[in-house]
Coordinates of C-alpha atoms in Angstrom, one line a residue:
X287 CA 34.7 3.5 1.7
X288 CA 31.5 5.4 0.6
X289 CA 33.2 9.0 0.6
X290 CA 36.1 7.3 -1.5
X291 CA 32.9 5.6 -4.2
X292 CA 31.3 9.1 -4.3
X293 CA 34.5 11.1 -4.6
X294 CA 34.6 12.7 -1.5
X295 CA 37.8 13.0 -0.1
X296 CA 37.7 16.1 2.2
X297 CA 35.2 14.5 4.5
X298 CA 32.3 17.0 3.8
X299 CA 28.8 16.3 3.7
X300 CA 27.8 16.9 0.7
X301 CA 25.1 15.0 -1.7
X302 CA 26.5 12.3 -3.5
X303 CA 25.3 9.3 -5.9
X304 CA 25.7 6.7 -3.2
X305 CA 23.3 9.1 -0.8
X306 CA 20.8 9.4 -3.9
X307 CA 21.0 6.0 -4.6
X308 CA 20.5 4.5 -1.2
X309 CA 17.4 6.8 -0.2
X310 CA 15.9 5.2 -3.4
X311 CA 16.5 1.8 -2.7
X312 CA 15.2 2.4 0.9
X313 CA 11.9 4.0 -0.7
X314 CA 11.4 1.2 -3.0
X315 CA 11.7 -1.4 -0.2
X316 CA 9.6 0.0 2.4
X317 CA 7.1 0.3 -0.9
X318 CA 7.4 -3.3 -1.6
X319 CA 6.9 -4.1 1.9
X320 CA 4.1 -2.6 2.8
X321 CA 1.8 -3.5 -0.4
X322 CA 0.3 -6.1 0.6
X323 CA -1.3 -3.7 4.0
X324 CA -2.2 -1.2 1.6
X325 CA -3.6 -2.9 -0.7
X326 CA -6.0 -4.6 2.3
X327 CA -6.2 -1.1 3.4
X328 CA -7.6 0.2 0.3
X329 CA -9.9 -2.6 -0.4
X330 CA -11.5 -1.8 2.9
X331 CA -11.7 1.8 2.1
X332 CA -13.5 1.3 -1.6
X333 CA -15.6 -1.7 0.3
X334 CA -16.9 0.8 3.0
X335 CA -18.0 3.5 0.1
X336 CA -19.6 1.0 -1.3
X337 CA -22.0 0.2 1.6
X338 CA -21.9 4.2 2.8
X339 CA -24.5 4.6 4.7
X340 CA -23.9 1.2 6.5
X341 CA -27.3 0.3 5.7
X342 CA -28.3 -1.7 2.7
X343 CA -32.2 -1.6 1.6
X344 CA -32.5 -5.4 -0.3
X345 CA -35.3 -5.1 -2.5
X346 CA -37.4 -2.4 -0.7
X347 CA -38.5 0.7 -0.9
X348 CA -39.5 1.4 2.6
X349 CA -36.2 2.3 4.5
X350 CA -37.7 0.5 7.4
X351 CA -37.3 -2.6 5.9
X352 CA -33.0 -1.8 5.7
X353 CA -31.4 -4.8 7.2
X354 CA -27.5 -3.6 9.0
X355 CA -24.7 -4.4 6.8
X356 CA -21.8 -6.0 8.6
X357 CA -18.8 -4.3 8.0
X358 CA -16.0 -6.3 6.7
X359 CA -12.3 -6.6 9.1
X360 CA -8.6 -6.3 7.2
X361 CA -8.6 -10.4 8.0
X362 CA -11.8 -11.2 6.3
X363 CA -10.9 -8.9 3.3
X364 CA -7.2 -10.8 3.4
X365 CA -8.5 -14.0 3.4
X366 CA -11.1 -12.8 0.7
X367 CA -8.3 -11.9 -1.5
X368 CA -6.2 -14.3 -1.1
X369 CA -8.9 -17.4 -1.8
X370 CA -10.7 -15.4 -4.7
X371 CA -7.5 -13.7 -6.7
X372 CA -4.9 -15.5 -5.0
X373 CA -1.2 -14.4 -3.2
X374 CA -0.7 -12.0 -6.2
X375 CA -3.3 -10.0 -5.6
X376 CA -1.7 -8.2 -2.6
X377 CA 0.9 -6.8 -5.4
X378 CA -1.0 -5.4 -7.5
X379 CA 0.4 -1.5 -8.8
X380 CA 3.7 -2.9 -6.1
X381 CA 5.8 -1.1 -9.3
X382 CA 3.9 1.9 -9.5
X383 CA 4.0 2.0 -5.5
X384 CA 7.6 1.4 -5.3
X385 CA 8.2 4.1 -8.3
X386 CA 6.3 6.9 -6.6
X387 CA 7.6 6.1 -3.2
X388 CA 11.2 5.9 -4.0
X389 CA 12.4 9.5 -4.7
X390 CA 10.7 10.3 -1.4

């Protein structure tokens, strides 16, 4: 039924609409579906420059007084997010995302 929507008749493989169409939609979706991981994923990222070099000096001048910096885990930075901003949060720039990703 899809050669008939695009206008193939002959059978051939060419590019079509439909073809265009559906890579899209399936770019888009896996876009929307993995937000929420990459936004946890990025948040970790920016967190970890942040405390680069994993030791923080608090108040001191003498680097021997650096106390170790724990570094935070994609659960803790989840839960974070999701008590502090809320669920929508994780879907922040999802449009953007789903707009870059779905011509790929």
């Amino acid at each position: 039924w899809c050669r008939r929507c695009a206008g193939h008749s002959t059978g051939q493989n060419a590019f079509s609409a439909v073809e265009l169409g559906s890579g899209m939609v399936a770019g888009a979706a896996g876009a929307l579906v993995t937000q929420p991981l990459d936004c946890i994923k990025t948040r970790l990222q920016v967190g970890r420059q942040a405390l680069s070099p994993v030791m923080a000096v608090r108040g001191a001048a003498d680097p021997s007084a650096a106390v170790a910096v724990a570094t935070p885990s994609a659960v803790g930075t989840l839960v974070t997010a999701l008590r502090e901003e809320g669920p929508r949060a994780l879907m922040r720039g999802a449009a953007a995302r789903a707009l870059w990703l779905a011509p790929s």
